[in-house]
CSV table of C-alpha atoms in Angstrom, one decimal:
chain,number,residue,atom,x,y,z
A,145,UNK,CA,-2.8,31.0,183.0
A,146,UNK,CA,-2.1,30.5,186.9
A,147,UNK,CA,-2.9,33.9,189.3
A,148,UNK,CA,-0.9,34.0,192.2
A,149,UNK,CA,-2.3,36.7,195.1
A,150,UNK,CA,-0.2,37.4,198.2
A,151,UNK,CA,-2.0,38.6,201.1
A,152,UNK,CA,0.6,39.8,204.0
A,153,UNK,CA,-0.5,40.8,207.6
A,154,UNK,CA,-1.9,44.2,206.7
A,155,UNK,CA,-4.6,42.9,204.3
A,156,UNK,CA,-5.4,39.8,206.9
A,157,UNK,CA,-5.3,42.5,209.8
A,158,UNK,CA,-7.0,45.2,208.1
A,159,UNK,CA,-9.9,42.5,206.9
A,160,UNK,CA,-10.9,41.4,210.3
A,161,UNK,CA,-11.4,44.8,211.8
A,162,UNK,CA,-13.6,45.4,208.4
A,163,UNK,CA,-15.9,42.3,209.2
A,164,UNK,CA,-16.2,43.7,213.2
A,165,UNK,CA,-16.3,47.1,212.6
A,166,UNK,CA,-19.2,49.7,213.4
A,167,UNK,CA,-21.2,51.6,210.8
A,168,UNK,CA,-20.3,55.2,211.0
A,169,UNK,CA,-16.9,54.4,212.9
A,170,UNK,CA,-13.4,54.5,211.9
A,171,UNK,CA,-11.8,51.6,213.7
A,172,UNK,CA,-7.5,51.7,213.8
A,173,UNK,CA,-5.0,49.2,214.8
A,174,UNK,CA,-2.7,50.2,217.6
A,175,UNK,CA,0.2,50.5,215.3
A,176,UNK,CA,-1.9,53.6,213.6
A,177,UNK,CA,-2.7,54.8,217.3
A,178,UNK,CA,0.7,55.2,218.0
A,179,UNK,CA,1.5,57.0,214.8
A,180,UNK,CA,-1.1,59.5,215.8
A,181,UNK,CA,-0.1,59.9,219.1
A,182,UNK,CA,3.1,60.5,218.5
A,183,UNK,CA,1.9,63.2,215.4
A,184,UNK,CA,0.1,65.1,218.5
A,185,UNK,CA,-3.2,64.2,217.9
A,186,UNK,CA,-4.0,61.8,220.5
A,187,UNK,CA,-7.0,63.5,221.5
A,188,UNK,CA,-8.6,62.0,218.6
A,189,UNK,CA,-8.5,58.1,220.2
A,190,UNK,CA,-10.4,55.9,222.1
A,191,UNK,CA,-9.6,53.0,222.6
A,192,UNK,CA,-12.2,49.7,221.8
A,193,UNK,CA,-13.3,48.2,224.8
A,194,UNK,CA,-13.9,44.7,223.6
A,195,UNK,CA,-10.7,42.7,220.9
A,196,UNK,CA,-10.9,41.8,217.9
A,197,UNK,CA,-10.3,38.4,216.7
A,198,UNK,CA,-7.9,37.7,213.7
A,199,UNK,CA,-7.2,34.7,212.5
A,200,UNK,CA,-3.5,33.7,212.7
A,201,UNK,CA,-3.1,36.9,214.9
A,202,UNK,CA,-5.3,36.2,218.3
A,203,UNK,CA,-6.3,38.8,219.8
A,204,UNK,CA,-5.8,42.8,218.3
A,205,UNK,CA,-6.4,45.8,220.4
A,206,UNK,CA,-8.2,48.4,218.6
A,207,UNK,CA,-9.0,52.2,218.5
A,208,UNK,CA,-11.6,54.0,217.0
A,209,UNK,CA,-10.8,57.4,215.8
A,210,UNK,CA,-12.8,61.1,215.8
A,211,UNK,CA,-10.9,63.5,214.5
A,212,UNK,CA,-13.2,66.2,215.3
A,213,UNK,CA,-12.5,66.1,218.9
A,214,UNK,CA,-10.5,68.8,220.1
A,215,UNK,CA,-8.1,69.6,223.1
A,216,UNK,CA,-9.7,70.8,226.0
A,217,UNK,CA,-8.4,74.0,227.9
A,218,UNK,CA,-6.5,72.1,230.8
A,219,UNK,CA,-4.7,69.7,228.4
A,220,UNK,CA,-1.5,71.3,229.3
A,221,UNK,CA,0.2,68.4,230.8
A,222,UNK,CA,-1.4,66.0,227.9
A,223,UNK,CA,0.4,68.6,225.2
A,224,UNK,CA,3.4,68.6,227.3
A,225,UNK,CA,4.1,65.1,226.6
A,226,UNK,CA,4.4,65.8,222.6
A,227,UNK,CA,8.3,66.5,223.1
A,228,UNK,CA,9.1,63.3,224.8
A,229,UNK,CA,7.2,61.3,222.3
A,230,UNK,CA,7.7,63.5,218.9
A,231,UNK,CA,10.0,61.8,215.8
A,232,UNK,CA,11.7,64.9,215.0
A,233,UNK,CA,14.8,65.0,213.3
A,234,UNK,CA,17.8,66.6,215.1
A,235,UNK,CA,17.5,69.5,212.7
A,236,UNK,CA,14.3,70.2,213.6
A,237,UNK,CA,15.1,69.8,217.5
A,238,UNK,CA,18.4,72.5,216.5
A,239,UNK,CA,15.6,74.7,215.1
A,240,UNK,CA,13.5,74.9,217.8
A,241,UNK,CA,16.4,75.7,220.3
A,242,UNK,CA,17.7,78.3,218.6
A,243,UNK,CA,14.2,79.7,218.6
A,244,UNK,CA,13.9,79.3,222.1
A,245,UNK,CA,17.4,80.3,223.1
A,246,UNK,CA,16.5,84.0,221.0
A,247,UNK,CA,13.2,84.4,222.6
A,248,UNK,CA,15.0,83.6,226.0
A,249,UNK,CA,17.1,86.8,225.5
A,250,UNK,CA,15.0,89.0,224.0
A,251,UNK,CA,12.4,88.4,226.9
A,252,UNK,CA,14.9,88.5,229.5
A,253,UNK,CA,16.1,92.4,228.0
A,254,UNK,CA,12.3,93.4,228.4
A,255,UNK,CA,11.9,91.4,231.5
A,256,UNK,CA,15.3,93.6,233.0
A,257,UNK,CA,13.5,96.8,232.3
A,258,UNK,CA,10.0,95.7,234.0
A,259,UNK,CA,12.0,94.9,237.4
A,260,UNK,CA,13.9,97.9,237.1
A,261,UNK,CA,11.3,100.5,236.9
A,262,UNK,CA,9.7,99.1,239.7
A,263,UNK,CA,12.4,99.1,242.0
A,264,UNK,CA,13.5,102.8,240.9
A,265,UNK,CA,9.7,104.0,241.8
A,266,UNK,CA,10.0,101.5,245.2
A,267,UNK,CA,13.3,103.2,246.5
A,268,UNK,CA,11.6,107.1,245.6
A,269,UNK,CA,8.5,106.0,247.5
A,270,UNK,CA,10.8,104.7,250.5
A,271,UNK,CA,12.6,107.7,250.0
A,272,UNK,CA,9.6,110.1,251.2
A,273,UNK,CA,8.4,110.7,254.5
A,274,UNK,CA,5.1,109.1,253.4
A,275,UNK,CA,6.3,105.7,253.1
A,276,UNK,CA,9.6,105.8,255.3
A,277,UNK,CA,8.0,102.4,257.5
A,278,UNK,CA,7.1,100.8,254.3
A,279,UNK,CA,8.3,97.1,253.6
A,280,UNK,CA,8.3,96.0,250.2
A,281,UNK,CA,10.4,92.5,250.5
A,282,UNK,CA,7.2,90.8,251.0
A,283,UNK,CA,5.2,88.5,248.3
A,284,UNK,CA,1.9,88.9,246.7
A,285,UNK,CA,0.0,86.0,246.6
A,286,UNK,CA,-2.5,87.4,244.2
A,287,UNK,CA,-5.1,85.8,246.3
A,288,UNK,CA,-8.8,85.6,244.8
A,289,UNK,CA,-7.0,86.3,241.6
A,290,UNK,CA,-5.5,82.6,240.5
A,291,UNK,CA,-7.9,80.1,240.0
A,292,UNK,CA,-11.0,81.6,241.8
A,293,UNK,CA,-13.6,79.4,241.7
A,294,UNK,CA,-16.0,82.1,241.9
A,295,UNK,CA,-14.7,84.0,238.8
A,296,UNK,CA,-16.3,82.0,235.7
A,297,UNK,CA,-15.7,84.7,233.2
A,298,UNK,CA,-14.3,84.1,229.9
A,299,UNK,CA,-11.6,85.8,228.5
A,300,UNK,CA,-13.6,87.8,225.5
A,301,UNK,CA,-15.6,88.8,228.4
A,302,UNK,CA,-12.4,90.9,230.1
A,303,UNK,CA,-11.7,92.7,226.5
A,304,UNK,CA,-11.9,96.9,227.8
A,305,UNK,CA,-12.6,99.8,225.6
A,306,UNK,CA,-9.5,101.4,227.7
A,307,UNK,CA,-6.4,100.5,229.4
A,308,UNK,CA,-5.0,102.9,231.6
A,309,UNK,CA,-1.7,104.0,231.2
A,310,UNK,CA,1.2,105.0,233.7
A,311,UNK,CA,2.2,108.3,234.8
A,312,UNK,CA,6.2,108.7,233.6
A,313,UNK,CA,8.6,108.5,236.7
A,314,UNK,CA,12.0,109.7,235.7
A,315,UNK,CA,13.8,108.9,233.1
A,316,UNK,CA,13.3,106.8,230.1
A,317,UNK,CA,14.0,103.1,231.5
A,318,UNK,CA,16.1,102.2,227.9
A,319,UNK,CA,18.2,105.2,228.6
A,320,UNK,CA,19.1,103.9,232.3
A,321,UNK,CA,23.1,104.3,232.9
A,322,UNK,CA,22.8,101.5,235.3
A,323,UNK,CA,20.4,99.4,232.8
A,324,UNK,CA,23.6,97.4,231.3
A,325,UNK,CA,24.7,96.1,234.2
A,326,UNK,CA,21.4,94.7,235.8
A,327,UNK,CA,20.9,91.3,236.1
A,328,UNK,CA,17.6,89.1,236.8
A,329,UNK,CA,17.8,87.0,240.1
A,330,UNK,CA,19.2,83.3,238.4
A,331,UNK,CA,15.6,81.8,239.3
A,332,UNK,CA,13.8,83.9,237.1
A,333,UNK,CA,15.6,83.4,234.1
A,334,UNK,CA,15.6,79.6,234.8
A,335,UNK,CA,12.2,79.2,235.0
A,336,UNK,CA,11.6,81.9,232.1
A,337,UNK,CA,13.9,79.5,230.1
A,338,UNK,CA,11.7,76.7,231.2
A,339,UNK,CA,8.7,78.3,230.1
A,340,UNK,CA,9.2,79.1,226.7
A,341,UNK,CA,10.6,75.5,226.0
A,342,UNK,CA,6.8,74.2,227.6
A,343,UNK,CA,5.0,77.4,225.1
A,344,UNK,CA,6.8,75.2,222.3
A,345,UNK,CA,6.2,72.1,222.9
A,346,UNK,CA,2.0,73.4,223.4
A,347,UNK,CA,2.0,74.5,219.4
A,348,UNK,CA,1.0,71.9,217.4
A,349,UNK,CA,3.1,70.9,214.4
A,350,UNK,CA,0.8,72.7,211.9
A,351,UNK,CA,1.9,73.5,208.7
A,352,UNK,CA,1.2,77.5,210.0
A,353,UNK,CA,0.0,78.1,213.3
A,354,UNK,CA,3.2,76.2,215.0
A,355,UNK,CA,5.8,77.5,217.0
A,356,UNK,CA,8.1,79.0,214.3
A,357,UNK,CA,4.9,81.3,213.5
A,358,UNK,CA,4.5,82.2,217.0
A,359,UNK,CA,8.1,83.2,216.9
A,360,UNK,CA,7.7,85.1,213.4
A,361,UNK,CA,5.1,87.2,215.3
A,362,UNK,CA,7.0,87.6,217.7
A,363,UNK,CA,10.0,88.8,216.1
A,364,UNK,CA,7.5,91.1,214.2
A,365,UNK,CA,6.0,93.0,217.0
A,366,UNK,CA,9.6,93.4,218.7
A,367,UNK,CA,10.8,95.2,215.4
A,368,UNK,CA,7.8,97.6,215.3
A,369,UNK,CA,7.9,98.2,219.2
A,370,UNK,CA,12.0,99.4,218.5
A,371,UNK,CA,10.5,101.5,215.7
A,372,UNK,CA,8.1,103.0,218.0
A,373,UNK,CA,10.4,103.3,221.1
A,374,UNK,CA,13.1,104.8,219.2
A,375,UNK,CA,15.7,107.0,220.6
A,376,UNK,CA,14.1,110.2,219.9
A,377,UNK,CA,10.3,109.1,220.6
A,378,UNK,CA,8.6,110.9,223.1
A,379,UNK,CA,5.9,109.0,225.5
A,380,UNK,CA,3.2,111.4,224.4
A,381,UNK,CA,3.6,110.7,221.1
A,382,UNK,CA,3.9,106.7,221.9
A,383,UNK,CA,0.6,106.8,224.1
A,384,UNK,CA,2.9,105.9,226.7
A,385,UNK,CA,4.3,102.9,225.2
A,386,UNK,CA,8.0,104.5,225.2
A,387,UNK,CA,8.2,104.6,229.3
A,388,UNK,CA,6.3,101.7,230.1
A,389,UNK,CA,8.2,98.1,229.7
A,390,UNK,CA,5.3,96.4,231.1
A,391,UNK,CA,2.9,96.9,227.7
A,392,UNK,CA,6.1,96.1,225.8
A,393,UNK,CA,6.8,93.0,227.5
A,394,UNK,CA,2.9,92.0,227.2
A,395,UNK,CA,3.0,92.6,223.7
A,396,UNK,CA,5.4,90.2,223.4
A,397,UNK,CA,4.6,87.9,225.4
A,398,UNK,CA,0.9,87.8,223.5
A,399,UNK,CA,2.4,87.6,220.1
A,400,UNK,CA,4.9,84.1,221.7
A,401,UNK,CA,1.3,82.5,223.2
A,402,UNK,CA,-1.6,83.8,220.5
A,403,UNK,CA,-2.0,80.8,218.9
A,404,UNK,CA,-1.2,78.0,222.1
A,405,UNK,CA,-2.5,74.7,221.4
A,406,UNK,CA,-3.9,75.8,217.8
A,407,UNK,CA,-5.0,72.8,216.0
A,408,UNK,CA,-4.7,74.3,212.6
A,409,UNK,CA,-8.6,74.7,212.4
A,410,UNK,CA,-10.7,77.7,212.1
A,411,UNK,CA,-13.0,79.4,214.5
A,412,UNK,CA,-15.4,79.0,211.8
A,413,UNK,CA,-14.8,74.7,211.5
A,414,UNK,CA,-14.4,74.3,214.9
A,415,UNK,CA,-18.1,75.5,215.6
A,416,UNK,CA,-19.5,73.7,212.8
A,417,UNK,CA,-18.5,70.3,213.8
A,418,UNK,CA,-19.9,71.1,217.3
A,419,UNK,CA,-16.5,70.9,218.9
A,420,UNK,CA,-16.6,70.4,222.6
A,421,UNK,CA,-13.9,73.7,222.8
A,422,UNK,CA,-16.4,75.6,220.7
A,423,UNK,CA,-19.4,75.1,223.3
A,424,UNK,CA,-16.9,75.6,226.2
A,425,UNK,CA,-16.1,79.4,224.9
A,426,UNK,CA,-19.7,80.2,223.9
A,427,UNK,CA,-18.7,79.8,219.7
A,428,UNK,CA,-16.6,83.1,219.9
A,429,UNK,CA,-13.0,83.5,219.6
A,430,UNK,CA,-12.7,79.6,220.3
A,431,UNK,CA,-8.8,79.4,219.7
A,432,UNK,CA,-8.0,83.0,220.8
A,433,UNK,CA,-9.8,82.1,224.1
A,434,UNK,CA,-8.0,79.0,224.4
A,435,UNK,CA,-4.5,80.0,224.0
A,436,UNK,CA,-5.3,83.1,226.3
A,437,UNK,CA,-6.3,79.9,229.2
A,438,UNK,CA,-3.3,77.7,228.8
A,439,UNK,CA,-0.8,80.5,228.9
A,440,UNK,CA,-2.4,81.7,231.8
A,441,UNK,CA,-2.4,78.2,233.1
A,442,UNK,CA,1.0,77.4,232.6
A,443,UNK,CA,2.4,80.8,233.6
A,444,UNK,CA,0.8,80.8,237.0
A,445,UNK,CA,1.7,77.4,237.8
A,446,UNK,CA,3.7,77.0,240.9
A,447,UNK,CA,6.9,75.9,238.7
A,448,UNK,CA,7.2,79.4,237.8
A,449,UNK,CA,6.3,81.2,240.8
A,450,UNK,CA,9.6,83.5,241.0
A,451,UNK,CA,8.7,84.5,236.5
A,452,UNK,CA,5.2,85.6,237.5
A,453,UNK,CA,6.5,87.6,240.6
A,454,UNK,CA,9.2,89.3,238.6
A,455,UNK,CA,6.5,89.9,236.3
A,456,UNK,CA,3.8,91.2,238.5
A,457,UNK,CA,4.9,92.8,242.2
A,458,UNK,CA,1.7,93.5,243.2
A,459,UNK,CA,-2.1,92.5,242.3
A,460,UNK,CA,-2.5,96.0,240.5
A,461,UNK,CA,0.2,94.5,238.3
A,462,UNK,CA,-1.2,90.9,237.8
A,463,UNK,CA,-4.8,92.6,237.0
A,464,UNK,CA,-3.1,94.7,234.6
A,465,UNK,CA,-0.6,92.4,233.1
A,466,UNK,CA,-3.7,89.7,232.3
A,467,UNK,CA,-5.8,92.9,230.5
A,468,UNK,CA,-2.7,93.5,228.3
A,469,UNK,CA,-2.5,90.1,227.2
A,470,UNK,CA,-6.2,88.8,226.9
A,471,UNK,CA,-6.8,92.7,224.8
A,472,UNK,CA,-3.8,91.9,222.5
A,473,UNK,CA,-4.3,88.4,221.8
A,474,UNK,CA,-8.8,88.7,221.1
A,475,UNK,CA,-7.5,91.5,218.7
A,476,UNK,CA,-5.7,88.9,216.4
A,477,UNK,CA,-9.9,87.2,216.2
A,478,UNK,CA,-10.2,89.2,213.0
A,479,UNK,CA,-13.5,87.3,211.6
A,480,UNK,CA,-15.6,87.6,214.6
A,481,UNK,CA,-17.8,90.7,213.7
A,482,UNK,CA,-18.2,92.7,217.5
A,483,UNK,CA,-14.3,92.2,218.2
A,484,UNK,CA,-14.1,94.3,214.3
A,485,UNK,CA,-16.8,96.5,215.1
A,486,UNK,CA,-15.3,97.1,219.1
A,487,UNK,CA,-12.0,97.9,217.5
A,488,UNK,CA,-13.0,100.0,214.7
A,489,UNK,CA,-15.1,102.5,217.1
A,490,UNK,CA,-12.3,102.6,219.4
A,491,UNK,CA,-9.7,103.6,216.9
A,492,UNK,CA,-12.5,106.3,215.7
A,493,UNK,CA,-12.8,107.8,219.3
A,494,UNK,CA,-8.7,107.8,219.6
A,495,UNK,CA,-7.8,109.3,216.1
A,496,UNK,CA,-10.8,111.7,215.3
């Protein structure tokens, strides 16, 4: 009884990387290596430095593949390129647009108020004798505050038992008769535009820490801040939340960026594998820390110069703008035992 075997290219490929493979090692064609490159997960490849040999074939260039290594904070650009190369479908690409086109405008409402408030407490401080000679049409720099080279602290390291809140000035900025009508300067909301298309394209495409969670989140804190700011809330009984648009804005904007660059791996996994990442942030709040530094790194880029500035007038601003966020997104690190412990004394001192 005759036995007929075909062997196609895969098998005659697949055997010659067998017979010059390394003990240990995971060796993939360059086919594969584009697959995984184009899933987002090109930080797991390195490439062979010497060809294999097949038979029939000539020369194959080869990759061997870690999949324990992790993005490094910095990869920004490296993440960036996952749009241009992704296979989504054209649903998929509709999806995420209409995600970013909502978070576009419900940023830009919060964004309106933030502006606002400062320039009605910059025209009553022109408006005194005090500060008749005062110009304010000139731009911070935030010197010694962007990428200081001095500064090596860590995020966890900024977390504060308190963040001071502002005195109210008027009235409520959401019931503003002139509020409507206000527009943001056309550069601003370009470049906010901008950069919630480059937040998406940093979430991996996880099955749950991806971009449509991030905007879940989002969507989540917005409806409990309008159940908090309601009409008849008083800022008292808010803790100041109701007159200040710059702790609503940063709670947004933490719930959009707290899981940045997640790769769909616990804090837990990530140290036990002796990630790279996990050294870099001390094995504490590994992905909290990172998303907190690529945000950062992305917002104070010089692409969106005129976003941050609308954001943050002043380095008073900045300093508190940054405490918001890095507070609000260490708080979602709900495994690591001092951040519980920190948060559960706190809300003992507040509420008894």
């Amino acid at each position: 009884k005759s036995r007929f075997q075909l062997f196609g290219d895969t098998v005659n490929t697949a055997a010659r990387m067998e017979s010059l493979g390394k003990a240990g090692m995971i060796q993939v064609s360059q086919e594969t290596a584009m697959l995984i490159q184009d899933g987002g997960k090109g930080q797991w490849l390195r490439k062979r430095q010497d060809k294999v040999q097949a038979k029939g074939k000539g020369q194959l260039e080869t990759y061997w593949i870690n999949p324990s290594n992790r993005l490094d904070p910095g990869s920004k650009r490296q993440s960036m390129r996952r749009l241009h190369s992704s296979t989504t479908s054209e649903a998929e690409n509709a999806q995420r647009q209409r995600l970013i086109n909502w978070n576009v405008d419900l940023f830009s409402s919060l964004l309106k108020k933030v502006v606002m408030q400062r320039q009605k407490r910059a025209f009553k401080r022109r408006s005194s004798k005090h500060d008749l000679m005062q110009d304010d049409s000139s731009r911070h720099s935030f010197a010694g505050l962007i990428d200081d080279p001095v500064d090596n602290t860590l995020p966890r390291d900024e977390v504060t038992e308190a963040i001071k809140l502002h005195k109210v000035v008027g009235a409520r900025i959401d019931q503003m008769e002139d509020l409507d009508s206000f527009e943001l300067d056309p550069e601003v909301t370009e470049q906010l535009t901008e950069f919630i298309k480059a937040v998406s394209c940093l979430y991996h495409d996880n099955h749950f820490h991806n971009f449509e969670h991030a905007c879940n989140v989002t969507m989540a804190a917005r409806k409990f801040l309008c159940r908090v700011v309601s009409p008849d809330s008083h800022h008292a009984y808010t803790y100041g939340i109701t007159n200040d648009p710059m702790i609503q804005f940063a709670i947004v904007f933490s719930a959009l960026i707290h899981d940045l660059d997640h790769t769909g791996v616990s804090n837990f996994q990530l140290i036990k594998e002796g990630a790279r990442i996990a050294a870099l942030y001390d094995n504490k709040s590994v992905a909290e820390q990172n998303s907190v530094d690529l945000a950062w790194q992305l917002l104070t880029s010089p692409e969106y110069s005129d976003l941050l500035h609308a954001i943050c007038a002043t380095d008073d601003d900045y300093r508190r703008f940054r405490q918001l966020v890095v507070n609000a997104v260490l708080a979602t690190d709900i495994f690591d035992k001092e951040l519980v412990e920190f948060r559960n004394n706190r809300w003992k001192r507040a509420f008894h």
